[in-house]
PDB file of C-alpha atoms in Angstrom:
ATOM      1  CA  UNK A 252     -20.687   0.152 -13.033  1.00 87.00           C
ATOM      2  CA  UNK A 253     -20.670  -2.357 -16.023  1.00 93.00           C
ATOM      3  CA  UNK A 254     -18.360  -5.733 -15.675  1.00 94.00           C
ATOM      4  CA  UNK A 255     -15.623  -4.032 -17.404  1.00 94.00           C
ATOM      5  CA  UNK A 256     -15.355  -0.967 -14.748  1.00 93.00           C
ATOM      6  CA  UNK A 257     -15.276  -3.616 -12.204  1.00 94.00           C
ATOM      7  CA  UNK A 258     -12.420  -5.416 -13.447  1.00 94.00           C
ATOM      8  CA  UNK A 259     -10.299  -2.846 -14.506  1.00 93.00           C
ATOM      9  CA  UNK A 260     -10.185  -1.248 -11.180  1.00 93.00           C
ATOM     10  CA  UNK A 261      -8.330  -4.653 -10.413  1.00 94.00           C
ATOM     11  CA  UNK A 262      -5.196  -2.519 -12.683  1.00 93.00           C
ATOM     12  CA  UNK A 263      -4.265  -0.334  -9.713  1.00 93.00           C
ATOM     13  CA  UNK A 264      -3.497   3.043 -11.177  1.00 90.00           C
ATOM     14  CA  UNK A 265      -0.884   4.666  -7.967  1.00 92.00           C
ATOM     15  CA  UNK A 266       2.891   4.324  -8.599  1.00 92.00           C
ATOM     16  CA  UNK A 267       4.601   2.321  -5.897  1.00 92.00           C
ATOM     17  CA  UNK A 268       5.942   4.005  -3.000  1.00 89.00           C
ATOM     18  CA  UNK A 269       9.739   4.933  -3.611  1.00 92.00           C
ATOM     19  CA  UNK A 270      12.535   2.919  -1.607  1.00 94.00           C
ATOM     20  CA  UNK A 271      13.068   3.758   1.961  1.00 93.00           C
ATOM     21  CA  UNK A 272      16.399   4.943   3.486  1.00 95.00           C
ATOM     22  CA  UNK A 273      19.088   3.084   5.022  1.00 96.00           C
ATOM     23  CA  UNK A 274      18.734   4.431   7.910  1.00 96.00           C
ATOM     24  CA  UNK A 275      14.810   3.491   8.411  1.00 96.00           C
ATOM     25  CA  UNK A 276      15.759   0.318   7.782  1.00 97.00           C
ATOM     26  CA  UNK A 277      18.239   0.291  10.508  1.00 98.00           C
ATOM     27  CA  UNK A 278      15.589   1.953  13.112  1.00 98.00           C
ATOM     28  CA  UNK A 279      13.099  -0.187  12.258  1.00 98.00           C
ATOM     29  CA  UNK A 280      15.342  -3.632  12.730  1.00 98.00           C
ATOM     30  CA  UNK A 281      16.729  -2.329  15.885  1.00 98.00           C
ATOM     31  CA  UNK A 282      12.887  -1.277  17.421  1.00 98.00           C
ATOM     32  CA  UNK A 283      11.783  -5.071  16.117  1.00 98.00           C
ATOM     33  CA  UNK A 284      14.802  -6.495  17.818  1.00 98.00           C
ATOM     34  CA  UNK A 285      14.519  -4.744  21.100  1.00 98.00           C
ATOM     35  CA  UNK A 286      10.535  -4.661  21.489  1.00 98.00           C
ATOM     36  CA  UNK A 287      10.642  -8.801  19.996  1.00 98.00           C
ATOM     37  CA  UNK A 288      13.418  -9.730  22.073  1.00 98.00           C
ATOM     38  CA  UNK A 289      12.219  -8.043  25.506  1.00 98.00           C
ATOM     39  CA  UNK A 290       8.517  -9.742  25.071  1.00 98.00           C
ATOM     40  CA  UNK A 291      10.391 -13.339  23.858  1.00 98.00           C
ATOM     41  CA  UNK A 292      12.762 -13.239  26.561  1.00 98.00           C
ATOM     42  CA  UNK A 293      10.154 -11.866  29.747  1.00 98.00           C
ATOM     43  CA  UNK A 294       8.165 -14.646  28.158  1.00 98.00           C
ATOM     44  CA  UNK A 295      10.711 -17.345  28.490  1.00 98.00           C
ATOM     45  CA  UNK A 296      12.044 -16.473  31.723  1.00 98.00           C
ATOM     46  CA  UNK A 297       8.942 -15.189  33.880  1.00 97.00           C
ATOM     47  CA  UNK A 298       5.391 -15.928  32.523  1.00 97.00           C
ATOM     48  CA  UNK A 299       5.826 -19.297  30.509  1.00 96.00           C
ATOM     49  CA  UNK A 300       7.395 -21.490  34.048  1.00 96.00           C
ATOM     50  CA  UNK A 301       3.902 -19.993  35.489  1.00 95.00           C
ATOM     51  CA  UNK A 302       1.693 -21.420  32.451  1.00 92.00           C
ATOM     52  CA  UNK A 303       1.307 -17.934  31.165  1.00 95.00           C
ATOM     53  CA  UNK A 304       3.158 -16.230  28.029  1.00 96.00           C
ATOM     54  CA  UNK A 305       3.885 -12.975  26.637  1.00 97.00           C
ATOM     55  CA  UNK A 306       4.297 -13.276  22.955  1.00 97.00           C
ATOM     56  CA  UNK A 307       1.662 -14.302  20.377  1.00 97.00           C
ATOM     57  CA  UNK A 308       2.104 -14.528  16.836  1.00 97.00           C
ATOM     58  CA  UNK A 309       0.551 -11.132  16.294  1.00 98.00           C
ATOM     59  CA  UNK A 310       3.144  -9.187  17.531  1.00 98.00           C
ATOM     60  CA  UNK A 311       5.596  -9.999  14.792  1.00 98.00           C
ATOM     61  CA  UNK A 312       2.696  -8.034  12.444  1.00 98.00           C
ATOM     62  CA  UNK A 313       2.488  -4.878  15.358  1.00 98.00           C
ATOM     63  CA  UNK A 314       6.143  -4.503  15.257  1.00 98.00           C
ATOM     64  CA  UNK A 315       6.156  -3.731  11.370  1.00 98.00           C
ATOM     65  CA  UNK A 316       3.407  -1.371  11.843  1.00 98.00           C
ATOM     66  CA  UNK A 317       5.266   0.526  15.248  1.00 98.00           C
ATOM     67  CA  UNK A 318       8.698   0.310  13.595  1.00 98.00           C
ATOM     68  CA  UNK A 319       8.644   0.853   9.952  1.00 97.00           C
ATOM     69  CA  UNK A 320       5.488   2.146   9.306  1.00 97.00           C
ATOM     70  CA  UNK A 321       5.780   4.720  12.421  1.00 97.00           C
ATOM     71  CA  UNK A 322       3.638   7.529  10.618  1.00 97.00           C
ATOM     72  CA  UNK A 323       0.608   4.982   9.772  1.00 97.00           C
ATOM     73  CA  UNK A 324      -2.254   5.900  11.750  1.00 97.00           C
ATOM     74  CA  UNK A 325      -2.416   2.074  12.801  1.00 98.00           C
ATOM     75  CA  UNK A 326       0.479   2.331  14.008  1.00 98.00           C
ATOM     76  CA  UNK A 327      -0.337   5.014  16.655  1.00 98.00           C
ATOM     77  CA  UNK A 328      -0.438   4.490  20.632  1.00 98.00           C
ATOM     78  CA  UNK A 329      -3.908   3.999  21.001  1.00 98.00           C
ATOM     79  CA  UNK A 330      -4.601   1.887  18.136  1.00 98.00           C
ATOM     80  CA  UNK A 331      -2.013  -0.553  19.492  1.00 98.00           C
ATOM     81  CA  UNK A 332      -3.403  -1.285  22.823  1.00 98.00           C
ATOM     82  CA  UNK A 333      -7.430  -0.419  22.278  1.00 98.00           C
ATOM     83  CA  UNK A 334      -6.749  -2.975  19.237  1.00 98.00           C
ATOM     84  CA  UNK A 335      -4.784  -6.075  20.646  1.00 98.00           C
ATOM     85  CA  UNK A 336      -6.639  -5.739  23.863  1.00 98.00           C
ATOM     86  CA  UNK A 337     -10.357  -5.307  22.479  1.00 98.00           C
ATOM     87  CA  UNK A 338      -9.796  -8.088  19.460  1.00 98.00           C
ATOM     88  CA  UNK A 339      -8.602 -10.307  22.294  1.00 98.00           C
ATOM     89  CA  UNK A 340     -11.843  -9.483  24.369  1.00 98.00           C
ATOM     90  CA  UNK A 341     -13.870 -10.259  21.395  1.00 98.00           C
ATOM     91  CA  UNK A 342     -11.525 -13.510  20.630  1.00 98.00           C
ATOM     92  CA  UNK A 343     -11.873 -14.873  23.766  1.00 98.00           C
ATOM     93  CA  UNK A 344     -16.096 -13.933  24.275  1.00 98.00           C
ATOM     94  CA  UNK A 345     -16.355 -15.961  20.673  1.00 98.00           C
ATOM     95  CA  UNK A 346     -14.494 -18.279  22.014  1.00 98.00           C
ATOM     96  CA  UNK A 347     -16.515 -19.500  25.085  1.00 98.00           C
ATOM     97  CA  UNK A 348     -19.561 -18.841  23.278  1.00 98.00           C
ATOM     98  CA  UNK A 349     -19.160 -20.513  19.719  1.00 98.00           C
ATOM     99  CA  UNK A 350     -16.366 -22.736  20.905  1.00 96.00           C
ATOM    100  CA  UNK A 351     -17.845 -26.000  19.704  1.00 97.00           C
ATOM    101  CA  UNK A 352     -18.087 -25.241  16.099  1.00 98.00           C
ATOM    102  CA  UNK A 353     -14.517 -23.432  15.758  1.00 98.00           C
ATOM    103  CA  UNK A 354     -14.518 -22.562  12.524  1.00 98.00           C
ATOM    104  CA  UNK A 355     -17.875 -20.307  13.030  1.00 98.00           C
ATOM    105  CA  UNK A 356     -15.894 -19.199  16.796  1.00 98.00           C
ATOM    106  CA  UNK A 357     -12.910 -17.960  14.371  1.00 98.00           C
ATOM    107  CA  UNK A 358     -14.892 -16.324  11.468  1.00 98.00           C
ATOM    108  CA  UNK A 359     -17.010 -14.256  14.171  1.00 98.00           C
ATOM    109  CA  UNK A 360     -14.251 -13.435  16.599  1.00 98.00           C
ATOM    110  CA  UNK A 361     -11.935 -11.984  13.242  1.00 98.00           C
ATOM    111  CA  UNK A 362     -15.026 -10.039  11.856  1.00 98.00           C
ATOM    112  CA  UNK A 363     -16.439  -8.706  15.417  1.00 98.00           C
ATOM    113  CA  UNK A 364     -13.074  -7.706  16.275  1.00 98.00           C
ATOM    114  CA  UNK A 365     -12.682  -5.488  13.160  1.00 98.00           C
ATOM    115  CA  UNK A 366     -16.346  -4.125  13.803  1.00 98.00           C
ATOM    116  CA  UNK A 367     -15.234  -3.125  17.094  1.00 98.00           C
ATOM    117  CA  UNK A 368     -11.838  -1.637  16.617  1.00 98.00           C
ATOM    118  CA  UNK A 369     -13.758   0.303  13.701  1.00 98.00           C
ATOM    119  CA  UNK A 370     -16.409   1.626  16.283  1.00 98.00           C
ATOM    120  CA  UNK A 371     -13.473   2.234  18.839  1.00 98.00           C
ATOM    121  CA  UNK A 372     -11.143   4.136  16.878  1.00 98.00           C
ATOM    122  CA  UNK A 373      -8.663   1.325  17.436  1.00 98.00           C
ATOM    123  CA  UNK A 374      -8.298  -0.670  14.267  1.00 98.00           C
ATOM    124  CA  UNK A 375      -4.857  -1.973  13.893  1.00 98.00           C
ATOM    125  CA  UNK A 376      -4.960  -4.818  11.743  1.00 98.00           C
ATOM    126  CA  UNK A 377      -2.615  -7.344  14.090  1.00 98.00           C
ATOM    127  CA  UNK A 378      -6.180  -7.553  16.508  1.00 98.00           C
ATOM    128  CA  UNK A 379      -7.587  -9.481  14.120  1.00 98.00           C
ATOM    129  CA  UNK A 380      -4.693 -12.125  14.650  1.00 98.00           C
ATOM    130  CA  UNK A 381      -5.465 -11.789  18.407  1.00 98.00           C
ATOM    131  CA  UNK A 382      -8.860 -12.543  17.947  1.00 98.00           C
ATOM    132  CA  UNK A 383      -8.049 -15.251  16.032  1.00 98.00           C
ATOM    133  CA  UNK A 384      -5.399 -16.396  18.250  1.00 98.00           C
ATOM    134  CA  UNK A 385      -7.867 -16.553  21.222  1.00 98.00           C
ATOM    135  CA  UNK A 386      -9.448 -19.091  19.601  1.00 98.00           C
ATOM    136  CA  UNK A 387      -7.484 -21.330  17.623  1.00 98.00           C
ATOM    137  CA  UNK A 388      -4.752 -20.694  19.733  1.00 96.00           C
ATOM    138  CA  UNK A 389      -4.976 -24.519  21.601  1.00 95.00           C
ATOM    139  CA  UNK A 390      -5.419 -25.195  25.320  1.00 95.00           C
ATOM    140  CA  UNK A 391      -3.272 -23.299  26.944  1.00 94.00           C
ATOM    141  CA  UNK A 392      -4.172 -19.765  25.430  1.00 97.00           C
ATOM    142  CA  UNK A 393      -8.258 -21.028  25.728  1.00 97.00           C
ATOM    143  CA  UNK A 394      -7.300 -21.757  29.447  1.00 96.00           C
ATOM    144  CA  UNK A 395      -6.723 -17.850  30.151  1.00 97.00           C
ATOM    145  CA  UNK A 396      -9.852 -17.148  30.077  1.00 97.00           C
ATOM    146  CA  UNK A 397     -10.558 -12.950  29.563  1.00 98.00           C
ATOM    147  CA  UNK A 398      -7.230 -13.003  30.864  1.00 98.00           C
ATOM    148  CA  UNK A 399      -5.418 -13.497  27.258  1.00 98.00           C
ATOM    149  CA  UNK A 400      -6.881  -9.873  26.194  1.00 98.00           C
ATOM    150  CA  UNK A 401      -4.543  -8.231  28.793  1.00 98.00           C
ATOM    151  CA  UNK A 402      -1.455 -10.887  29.065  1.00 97.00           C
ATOM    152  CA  UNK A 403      -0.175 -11.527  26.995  1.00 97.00           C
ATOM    153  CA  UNK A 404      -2.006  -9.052  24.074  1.00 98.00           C
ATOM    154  CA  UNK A 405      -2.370  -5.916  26.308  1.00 98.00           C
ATOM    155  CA  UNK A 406       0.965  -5.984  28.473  1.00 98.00           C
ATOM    156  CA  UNK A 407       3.009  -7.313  25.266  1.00 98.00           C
ATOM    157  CA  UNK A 408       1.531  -4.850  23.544  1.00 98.00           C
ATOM    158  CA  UNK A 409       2.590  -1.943  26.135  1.00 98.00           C
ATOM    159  CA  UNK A 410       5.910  -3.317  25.781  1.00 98.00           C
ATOM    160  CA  UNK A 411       6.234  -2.584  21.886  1.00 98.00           C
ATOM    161  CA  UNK A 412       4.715   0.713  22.444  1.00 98.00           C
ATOM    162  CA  UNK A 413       7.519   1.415  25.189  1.00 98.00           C
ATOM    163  CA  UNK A 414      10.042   0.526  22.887  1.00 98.00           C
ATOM    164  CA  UNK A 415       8.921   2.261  19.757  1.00 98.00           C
ATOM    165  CA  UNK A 416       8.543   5.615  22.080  1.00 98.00           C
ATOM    166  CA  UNK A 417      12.196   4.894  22.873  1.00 98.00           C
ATOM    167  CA  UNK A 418      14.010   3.768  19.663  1.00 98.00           C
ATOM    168  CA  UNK A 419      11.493   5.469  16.998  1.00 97.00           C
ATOM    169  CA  UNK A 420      12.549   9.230  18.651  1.00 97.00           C
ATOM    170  CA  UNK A 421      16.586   8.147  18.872  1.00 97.00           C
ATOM    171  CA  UNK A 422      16.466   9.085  15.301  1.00 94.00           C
ATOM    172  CA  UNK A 423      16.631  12.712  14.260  1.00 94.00           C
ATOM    173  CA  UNK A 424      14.216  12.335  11.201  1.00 93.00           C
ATOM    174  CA  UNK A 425      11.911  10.362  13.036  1.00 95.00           C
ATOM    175  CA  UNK A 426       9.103  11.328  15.185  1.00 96.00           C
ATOM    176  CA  UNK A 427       6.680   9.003  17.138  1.00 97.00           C
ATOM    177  CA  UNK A 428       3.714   8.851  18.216  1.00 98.00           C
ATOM    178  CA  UNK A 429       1.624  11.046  15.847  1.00 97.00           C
ATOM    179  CA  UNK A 430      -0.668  11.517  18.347  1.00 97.00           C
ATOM    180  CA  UNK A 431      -1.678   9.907  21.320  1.00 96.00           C
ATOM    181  CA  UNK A 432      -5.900   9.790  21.637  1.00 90.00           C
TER     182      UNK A 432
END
């Protein structure tokens, strides 16, 4: 491939994707909403009086992918969980072991949590914001320990996927999960 190859596959050639219905857009607000609102509000009320919380910043990026892009194979059940909950393992073992030198902690915890969501099956892009939430993610996130890969990334995570089941199949034209494993 010569220099002007490279560049020109910087052009794009595909046409856009046309303009989704009304309706999606409803189904996917509501799901965000609902599956948002229940983690923000259990949060609030329950985990953050006992130090804990359930809602992290990568979320907000899982709820696009489990309510308006429903079909997306990184949107599916087990990419959801296997992804927030091994990225956070991953976060939080880079972490405790490069912690001292955080930007090399946060460049190795994003890129070992994409090597091991691709070797699991599980890639959903939001893990890499839990891995890098583990550890720039201050005190009280660091003082979780292995705990932050299962609350809040794998319970919160749970909770989307319990809403999406719900609101994504209230619809008659939509349909969700794809598949399961």
């Amino acid at each position: 491939m010569n220099v002007i190859e490279y560049f020109s596959k910087m052009k794009g050639g595909a046409k856009s994707p046309p303009r989704v219905a009304l309706s999606e857009i409803f189904w996917s607000w509501l799901g965000a909403v609902i599956g948002i609102g229940i983690c923000g509000y259990l949060s609030s009320r329950y985990f953050e009086p006992k130090d804990l919380t359930l809602i992290i910043g990568s979320f907000g990026a899982s709820a696009v992918l489990v309510y308006a892009a429903i079909k997306s194979p990184l949107a599916q059940p087990r990419n959801l969980i296997g992804g927030h909950i091994i990225s956070g393992i991953v976060g939080v073992a880079c972490y405790q072991l490069f912690g001292d030198v955080v930007w090399m902690a946060a460049a190795l915890g994003v890129a070992c949590a994409i090597a091991a969501m691709l070797a699991t099956k599980t890639v959903h892009p939001p893990g890499g914001a839990t891995a890098l939430i583990a550890v720039i993610g201050g005190k009280k996130i660091h003082d979780l320990g292995f705990l932050y890969a299962f609350i809040p990334a794998g319970l919160g995570a749970l909770i989307l996927l319990i809403v999406a089941l719900l609101v994504n199949n209230l619809s008659k034209d939509r349909r969700y999960p794809e598949y399961w494993l």
